[in-house]
Short mmCIF file of C-alpha atoms in Angstrom, two decimals:
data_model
loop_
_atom_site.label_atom_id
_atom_site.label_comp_id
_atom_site.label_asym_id
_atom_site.label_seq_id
_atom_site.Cartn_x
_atom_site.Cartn_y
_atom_site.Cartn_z
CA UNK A 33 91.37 85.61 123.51
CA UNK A 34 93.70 88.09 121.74
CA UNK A 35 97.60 87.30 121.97
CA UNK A 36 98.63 91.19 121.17
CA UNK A 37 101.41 92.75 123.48
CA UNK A 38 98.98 94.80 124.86
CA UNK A 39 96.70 91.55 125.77
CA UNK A 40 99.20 89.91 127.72
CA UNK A 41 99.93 93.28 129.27
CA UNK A 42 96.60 93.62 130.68
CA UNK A 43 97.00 89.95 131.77
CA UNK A 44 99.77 90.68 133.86
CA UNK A 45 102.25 88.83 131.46
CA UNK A 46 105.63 89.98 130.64
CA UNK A 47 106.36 88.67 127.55
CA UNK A 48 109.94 88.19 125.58
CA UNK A 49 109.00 91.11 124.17
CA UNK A 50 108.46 93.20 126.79
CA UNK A 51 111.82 91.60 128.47
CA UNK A 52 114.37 92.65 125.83
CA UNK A 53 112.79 96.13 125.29
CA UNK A 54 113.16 96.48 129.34
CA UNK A 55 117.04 95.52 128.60
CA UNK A 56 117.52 97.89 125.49
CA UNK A 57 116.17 101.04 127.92
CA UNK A 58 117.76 100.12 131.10
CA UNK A 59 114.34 99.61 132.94
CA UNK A 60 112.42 97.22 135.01
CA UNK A 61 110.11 94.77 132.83
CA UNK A 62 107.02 95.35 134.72
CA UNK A 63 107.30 98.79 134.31
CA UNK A 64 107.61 98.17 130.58
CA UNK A 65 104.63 96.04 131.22
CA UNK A 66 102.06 98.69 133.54
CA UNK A 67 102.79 101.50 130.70
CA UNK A 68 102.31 99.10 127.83
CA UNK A 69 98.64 98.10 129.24
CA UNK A 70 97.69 101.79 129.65
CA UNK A 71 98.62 102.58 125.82
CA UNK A 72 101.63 104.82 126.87
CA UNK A 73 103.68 102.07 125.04
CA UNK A 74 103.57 100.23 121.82
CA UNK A 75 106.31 97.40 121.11
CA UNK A 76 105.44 96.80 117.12
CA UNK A 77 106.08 93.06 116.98
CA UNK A 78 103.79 91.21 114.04
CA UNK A 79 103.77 87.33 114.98
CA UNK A 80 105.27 87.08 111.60
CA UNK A 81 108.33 88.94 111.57
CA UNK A 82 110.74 86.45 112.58
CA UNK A 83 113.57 88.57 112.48
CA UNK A 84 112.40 91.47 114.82
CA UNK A 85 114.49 92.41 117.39
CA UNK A 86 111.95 94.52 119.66
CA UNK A 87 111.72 98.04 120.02
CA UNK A 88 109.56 99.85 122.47
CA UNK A 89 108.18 103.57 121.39
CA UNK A 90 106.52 105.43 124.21
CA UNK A 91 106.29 107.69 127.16
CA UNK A 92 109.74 107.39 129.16
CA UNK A 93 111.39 105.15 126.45
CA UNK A 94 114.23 106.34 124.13
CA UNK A 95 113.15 108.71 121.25
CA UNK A 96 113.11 106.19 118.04
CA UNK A 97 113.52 107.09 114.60
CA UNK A 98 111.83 105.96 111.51
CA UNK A 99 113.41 105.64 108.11
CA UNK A 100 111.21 105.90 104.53
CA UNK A 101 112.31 104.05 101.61
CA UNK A 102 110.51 102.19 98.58
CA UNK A 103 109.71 101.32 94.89
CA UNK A 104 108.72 104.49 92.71
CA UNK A 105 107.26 104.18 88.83
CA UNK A 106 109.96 107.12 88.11
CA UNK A 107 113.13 104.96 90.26
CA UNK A 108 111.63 101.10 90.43
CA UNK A 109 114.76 100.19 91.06
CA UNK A 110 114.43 97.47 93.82
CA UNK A 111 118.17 96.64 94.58
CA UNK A 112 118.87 100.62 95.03
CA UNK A 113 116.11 100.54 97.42
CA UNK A 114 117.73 97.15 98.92
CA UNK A 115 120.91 98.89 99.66
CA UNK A 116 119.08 101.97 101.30
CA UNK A 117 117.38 99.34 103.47
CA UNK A 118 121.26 97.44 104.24
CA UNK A 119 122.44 100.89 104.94
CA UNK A 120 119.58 101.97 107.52
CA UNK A 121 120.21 98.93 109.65
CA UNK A 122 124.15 99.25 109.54
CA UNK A 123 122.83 102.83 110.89
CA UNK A 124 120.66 101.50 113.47
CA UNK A 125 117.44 103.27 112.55
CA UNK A 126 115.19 101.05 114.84
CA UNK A 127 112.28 101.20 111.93
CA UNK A 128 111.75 101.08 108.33
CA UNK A 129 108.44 102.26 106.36
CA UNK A 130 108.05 100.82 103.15
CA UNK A 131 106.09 102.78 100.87
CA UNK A 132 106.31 101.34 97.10
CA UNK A 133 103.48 101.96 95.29
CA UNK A 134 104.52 100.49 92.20
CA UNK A 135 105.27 97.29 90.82
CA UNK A 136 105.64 94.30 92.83
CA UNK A 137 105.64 95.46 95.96
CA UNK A 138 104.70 92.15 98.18
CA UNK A 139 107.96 90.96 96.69
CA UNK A 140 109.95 94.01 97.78
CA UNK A 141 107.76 93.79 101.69
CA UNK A 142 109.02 90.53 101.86
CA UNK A 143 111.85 90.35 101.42
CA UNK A 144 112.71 93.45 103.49
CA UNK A 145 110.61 91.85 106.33
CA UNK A 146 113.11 88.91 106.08
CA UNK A 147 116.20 90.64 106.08
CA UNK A 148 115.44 93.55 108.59
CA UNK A 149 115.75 93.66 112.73
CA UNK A 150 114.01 97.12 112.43
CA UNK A 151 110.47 97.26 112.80
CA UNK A 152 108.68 97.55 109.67
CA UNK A 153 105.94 99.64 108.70
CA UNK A 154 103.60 100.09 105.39
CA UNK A 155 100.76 102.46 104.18
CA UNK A 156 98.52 99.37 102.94
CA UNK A 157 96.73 102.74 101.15
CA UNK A 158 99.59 103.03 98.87
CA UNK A 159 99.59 99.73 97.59
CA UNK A 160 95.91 99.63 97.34
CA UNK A 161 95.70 100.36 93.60
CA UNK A 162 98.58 98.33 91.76
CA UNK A 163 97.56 94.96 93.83
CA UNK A 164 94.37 95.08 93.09
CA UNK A 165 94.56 96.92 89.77
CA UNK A 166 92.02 98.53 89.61
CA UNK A 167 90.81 102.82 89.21
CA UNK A 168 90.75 104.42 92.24
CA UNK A 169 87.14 105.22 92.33
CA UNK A 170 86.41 101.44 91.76
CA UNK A 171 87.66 99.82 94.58
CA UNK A 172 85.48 97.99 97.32
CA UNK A 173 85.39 99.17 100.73
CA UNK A 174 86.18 95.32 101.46
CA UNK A 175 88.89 95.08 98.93
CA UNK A 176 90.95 97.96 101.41
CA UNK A 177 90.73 95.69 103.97
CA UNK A 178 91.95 92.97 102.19
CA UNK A 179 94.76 94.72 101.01
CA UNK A 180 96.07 95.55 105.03
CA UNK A 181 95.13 91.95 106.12
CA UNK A 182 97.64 91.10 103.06
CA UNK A 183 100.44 93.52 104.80
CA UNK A 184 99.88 91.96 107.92
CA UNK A 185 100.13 88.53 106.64
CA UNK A 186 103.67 89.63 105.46
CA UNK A 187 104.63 90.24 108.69
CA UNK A 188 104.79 94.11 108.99
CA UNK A 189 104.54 95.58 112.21
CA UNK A 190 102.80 98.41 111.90
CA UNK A 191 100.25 100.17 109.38
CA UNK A 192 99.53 103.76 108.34
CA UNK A 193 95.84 103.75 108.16
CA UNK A 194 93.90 107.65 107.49
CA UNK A 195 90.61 106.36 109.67
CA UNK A 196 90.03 110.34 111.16
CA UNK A 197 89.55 111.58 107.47
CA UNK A 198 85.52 110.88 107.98
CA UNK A 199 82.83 112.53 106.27
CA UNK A 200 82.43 115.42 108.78
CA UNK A 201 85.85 116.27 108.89
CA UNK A 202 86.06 116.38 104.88
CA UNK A 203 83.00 118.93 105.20
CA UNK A 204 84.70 120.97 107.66
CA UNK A 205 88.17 120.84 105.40
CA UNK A 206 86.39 121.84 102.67
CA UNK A 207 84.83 125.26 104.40
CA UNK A 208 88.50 125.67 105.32
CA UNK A 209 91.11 127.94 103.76
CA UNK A 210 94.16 125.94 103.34
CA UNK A 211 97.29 126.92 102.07
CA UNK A 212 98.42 123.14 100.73
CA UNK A 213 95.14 121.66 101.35
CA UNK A 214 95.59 117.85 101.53
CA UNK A 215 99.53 117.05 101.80
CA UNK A 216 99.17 113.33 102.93
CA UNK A 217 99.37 110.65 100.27
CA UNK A 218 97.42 108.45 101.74
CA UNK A 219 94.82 111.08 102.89
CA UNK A 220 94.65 112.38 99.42
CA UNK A 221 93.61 109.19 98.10
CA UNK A 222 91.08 108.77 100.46
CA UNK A 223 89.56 111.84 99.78
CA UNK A 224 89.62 111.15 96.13
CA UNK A 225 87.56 108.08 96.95
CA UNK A 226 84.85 109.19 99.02
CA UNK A 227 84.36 112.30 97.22
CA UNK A 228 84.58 110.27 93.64
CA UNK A 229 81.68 107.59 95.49
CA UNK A 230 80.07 109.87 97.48
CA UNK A 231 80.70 107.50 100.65
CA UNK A 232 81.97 107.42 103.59
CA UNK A 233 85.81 106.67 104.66
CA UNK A 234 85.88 102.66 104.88
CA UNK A 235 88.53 102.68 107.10
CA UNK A 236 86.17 104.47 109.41
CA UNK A 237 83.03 102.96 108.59
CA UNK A 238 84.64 99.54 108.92
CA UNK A 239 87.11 100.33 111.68
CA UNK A 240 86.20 97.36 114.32
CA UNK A 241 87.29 95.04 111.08
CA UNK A 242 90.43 96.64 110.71
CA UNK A 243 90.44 96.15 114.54
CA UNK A 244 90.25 92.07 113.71
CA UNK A 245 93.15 92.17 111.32
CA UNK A 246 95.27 94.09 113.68
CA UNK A 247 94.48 91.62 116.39
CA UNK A 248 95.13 88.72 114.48
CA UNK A 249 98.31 89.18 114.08
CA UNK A 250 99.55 92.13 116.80
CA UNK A 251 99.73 94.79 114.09
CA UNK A 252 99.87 98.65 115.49
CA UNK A 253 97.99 100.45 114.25
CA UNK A 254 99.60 104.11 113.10
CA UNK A 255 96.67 106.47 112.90
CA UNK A 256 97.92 108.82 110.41
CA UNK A 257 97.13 112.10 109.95
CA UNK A 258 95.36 113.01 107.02
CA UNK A 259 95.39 116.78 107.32
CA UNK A 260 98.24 117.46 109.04
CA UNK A 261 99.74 120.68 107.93
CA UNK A 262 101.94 121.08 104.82
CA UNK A 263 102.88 124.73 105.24
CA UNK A 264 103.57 127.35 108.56
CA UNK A 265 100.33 128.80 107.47
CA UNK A 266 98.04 125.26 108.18
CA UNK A 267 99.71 124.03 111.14
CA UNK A 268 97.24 124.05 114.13
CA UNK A 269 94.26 124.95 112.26
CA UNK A 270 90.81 123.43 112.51
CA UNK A 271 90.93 120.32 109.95
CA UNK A 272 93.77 119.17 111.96
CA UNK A 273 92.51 119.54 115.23
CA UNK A 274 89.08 118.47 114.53
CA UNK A 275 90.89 115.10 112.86
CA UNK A 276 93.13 114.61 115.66
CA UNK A 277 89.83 114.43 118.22
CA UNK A 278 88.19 111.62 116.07
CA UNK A 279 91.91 109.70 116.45
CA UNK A 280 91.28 110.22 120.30
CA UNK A 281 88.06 108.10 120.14
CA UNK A 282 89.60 105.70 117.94
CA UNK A 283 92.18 105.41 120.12
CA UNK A 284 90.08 103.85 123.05
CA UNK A 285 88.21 102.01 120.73
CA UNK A 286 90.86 100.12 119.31
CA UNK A 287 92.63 99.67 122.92
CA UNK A 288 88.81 98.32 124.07
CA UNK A 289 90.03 95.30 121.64
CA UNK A 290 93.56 95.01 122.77
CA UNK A 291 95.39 96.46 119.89
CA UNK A 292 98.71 99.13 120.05
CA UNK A 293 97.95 102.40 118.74
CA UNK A 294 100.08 105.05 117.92
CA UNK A 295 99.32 108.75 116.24
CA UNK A 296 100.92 110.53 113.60
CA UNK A 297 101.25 114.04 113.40
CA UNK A 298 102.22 116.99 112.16
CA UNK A 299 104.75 117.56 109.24
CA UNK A 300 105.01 121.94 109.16
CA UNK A 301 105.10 123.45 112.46
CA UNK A 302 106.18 126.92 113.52
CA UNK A 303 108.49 126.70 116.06
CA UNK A 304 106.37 128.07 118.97
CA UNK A 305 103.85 125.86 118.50
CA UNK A 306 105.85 122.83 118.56
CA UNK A 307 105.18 122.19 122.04
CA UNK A 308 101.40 122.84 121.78
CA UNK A 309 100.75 120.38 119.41
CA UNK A 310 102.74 117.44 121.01
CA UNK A 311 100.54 118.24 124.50
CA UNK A 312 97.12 118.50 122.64
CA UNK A 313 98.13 114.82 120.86
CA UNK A 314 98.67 113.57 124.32
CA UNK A 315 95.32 114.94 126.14
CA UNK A 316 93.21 114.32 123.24
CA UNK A 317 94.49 110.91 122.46
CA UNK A 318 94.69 109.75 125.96
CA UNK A 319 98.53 109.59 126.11
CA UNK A 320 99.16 107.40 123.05
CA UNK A 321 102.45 107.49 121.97
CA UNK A 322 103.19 110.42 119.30
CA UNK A 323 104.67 109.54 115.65
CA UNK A 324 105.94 113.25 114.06
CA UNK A 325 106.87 113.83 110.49
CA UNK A 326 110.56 116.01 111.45
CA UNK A 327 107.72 118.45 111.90
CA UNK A 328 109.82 121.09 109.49
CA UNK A 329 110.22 124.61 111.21
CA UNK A 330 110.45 126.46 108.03
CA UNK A 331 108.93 125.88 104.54
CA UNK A 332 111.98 127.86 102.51
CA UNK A 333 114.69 125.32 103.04
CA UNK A 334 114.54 123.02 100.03
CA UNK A 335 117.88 120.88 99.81
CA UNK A 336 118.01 121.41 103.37
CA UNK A 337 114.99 120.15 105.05
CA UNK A 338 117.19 117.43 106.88
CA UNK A 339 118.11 120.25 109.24
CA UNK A 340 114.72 122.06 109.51
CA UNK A 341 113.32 118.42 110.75
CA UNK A 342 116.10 117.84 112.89
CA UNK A 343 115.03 121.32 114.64
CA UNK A 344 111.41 120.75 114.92
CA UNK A 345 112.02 116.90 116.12
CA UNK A 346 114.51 117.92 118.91
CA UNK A 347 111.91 120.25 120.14
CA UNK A 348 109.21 117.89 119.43
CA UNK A 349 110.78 115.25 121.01
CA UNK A 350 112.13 117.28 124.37
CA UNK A 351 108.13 118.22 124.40
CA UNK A 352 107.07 114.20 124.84
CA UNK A 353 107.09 112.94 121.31
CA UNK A 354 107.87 109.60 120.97
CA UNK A 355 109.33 108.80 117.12
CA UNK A 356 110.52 111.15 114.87
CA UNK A 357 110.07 110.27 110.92
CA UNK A 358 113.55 111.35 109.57
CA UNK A 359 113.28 113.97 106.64
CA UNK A 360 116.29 113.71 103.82
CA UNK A 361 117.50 117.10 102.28
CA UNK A 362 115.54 115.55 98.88
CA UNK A 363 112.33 116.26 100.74
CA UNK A 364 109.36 118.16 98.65
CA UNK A 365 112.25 117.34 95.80
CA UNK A 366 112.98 113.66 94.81
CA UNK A 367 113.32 110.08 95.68
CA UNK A 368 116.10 110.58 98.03
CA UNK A 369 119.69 109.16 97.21
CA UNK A 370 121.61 106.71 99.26
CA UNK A 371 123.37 109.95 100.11
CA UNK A 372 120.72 111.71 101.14
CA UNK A 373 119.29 108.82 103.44
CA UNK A 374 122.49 108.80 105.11
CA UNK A 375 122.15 112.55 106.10
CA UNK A 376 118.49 112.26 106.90
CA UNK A 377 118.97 109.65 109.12
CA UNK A 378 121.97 111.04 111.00
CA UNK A 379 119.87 114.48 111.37
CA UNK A 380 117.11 112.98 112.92
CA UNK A 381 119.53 110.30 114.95
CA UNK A 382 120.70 113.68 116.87
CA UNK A 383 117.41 115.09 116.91
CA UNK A 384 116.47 112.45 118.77
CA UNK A 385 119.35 112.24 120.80
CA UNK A 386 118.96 115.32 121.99
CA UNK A 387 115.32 115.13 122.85
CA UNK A 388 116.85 112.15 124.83
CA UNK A 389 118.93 114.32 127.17
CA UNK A 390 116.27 116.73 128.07
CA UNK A 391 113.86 114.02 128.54
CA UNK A 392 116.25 112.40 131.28
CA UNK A 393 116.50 109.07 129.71
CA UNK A 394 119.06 106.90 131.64
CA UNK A 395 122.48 106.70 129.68
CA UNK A 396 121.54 109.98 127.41
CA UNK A 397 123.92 112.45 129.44
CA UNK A 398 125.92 110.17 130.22
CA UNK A 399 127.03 109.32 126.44
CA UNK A 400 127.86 113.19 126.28
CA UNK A 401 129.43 113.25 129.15
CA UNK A 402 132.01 110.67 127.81
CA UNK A 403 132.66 112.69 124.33
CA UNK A 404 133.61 115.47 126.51
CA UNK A 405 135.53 113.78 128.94
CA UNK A 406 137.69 112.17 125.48
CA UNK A 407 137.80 115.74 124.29
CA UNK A 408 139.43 116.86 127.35
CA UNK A 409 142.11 114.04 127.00
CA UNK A 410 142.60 114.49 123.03
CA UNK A 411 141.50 110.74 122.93
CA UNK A 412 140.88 110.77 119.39
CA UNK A 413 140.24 106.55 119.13
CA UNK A 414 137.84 107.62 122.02
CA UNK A 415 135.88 110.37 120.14
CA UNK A 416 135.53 108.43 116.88
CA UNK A 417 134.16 105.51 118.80
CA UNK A 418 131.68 107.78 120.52
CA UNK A 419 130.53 109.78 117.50
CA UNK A 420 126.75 109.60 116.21
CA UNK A 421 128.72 109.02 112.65
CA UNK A 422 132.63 108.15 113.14
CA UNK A 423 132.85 107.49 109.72
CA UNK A 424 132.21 111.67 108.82
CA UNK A 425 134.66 112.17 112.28
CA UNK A 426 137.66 110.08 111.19
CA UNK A 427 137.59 111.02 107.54
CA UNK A 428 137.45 114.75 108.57
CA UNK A 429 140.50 114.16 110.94
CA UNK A 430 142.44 112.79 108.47
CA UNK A 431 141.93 114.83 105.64
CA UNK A 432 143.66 117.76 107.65
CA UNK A 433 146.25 116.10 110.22
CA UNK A 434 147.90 118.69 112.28
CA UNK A 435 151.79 119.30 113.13
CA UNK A 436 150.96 117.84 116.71
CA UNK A 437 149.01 114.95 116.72
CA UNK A 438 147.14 116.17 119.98
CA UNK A 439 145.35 118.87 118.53
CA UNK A 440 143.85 119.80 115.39
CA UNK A 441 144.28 122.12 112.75
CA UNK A 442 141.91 125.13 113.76
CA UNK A 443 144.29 125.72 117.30
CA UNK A 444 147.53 123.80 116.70
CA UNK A 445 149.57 125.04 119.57
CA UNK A 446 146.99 127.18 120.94
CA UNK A 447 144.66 124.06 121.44
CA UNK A 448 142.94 124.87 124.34
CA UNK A 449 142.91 121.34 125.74
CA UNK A 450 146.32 120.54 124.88
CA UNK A 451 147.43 124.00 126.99
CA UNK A 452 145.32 122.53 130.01
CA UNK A 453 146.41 118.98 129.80
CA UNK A 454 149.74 120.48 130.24
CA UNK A 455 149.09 122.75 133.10
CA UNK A 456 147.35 119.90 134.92
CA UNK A 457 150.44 117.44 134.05
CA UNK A 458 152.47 120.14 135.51
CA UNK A 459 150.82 120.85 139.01
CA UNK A 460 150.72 117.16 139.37
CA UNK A 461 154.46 116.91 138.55
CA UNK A 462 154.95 119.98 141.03
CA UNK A 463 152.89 118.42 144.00
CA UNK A 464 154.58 115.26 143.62
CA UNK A 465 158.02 116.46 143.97
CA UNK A 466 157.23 118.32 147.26
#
């Protein structure tokens, strides 16, 4: 009998899980529970990550964010990657992917599974080559496998696997016309291999043993998108649609066996068709809760692609997507900074924000309502407390202190709060003394 979150769910059982997720979100448990059986809910919790404080990611929860980090051959620098990972939990970025694909990386997993509350994620793909060491076009369809069922022993909580990138969707990508063809790592590699070995995809071909590892130790599975769009000019096309109807049918296969799915999508979307493509994830794949890359709005913005996420994921998000990948402004340039990581995360932390209020999530509006209602009273303690990033608030304050402390230095006098405090203090003073 299989012991996954989704298991007990269709058992009827609440588990801790389920109970401190309910708490996070302000909602009942069972409700957590009836959503989390149909698939509209994933709560990412490997048996093996001992540290894990719960998140849920689905329909009617709050919009998470995920944060990328790892080791590079150009910046192996594991204790700069350390502090990255530090500085995304002091952030509260309620996941962490891990994508090293150099050196030792089981070392780096580790230890960041150790250390990290977030969920943690991995593309097992990335790592595929270096652990095993081996040429591409010489590894086993069995030696993948083992490679995932090694991230899951780690603990991780959820895997990146490419399993729509089959045979007949490589045929129809190749009739296509693509602008940045194949933009996904991992779906790169995977093309590589079955084009190098003439074979099909053995995440695919092999997909009900992937199904065992995931079971065995309540890994979600992350069905990633292979040819999700890398430019305005591919988003929506057929490649991407026809993969994202084979992710549909793994979908209910993989929920037949009582394992959390979620689906990643797009990473370049124009803004009008933002919308479209979070509703055709959520017919096609039966509701499953949606994983988007930003998606960017714009493909001119290098050094600023931070902000063209955060667009795309507030309107993403507002549409029903569930978890927004933050973007850094190093994005299509390097291996972000600390820097950067801080201003990616902070960009999509808003994004998703946002998406929060129009969604209706309880307590969204009601943390905005608060900043305004400290605005109004000049409460500057207040507004630092209440800011997505006090530390940016309180060091701009004080950089440029005003003559009177209870405004600030675009209004001064003319503060238009300050001049309505004082009207209000003086009808009050007026219709007391009468």
């Amino acid at each position: 009998m299989a012991n996954t979150q989704m298991a007990r769910a269709k058992r009827g059982e609440i588990s801790e899980e389920m109970r401190v997720v309910a708490e996070k979100e302000r909602l009942n448990s069972e409700k957590i529970r009836l959503k989390l059986a149909k698939g509209q809910i994933v709560i990412p919790a490997n048996h093996g990550h001992k540290s894990l404080s719960p998140e849920g990611i689905g329909t009617g929860l709050r919009t998470k964010i995920n944060v990328n980090l790892g080791i590079s051959g150009d910046c192996a620098n594991t204790e700069a990657e350390l502090d990255k990972v530090r500085k995304a939990l002091a952030m509260k970025a309620e996941a962490v992917m891990d994508l090293s694909n150099y050196g030792k990386t089981a070392i780096f997993r580790q230890k960041l599974i150790e250390l990290s509350p977030a969920l943690i994620g991995t593309v097992p793909m990335y790592d595929a080559i270096g652990y095993l060491d081996k040429k591409l076009e010489d590894i086993r369809p069995e030696e993948f496998l083992a490679v995932v069922e090694k991230h899951a022993r780690d603990g991780v909580d959820f895997v990146t696997i490419h399993a729509g990138l089959n045979r007949q969707t490589v045929e129809h990508f190749k009739r296509a016309s693509r602008v940045t063809q194949i933009v996904s790592r991992g779906g790169s590699l995977l093309y590589a291999w079955m084009e190098m070995n003439r074979a099909e995809n053995p995440f695919y071909e092999y997909f009900d043993r992937l199904l065992d590892i995931c079971a065995e130790y309540d890994v979600t599975l992350s069905l990633g998108d292979a040819c999700r769009p890398g430019s305005l000019a591919d988003a929506t096309d057929a490649s991407q649609l026809e993969e994202l109807i084979v992710l549909g049918e793994l979908t209910e296969r993989a929920w037949q066996r009582d394992v959390q799915v979620m689906i990643e999508g797009p990473g370049h979307v124009p803004i009008n068709e933002i919308t479209a493509n979070v509703q055709l994830e959520k017919k096609l794949c039966h509701g499953a809760p949606f994983y988007v890359l930003g998606p960017l709005v714009t493909d001119v913005a290098p050094g600023y692609d931070h902000i063209t996420s955060a667009i795309g994921g507030a309107l993403a998000g507002a549409a029903g997507a569930d978890f927004l990948c933050y973007v850094t402004p190093a994005e299509h340039l390097r291996l972000p900074s600390l820097e950067d990581m801080k201003e990616g995360i902070i960009a999509a932390k808003i994004a998703a924000h946002a998406a929060d209020v129009a969604k209706g999530i309880p307590g969204a509006a009601e943390w905005d309502r608060k900043m305004s209602q400290a605005r109004q009273a000049l409460a500057w303690e207040q507004m630092f407390e209440l800011a997505i990033d006090r530390e940016k608030a309180e060091r701009y304050r004080k950089e440029s202190m005003p003559t009177h402390s209870d405004s600030c230095t675009m209004c001064g006098e003319m503060c238009s709060m300050r001049l309505m405090n004082r009207m209000e203090d003086k009808a009050q003073t007026r219709a007391s003394t009468k």
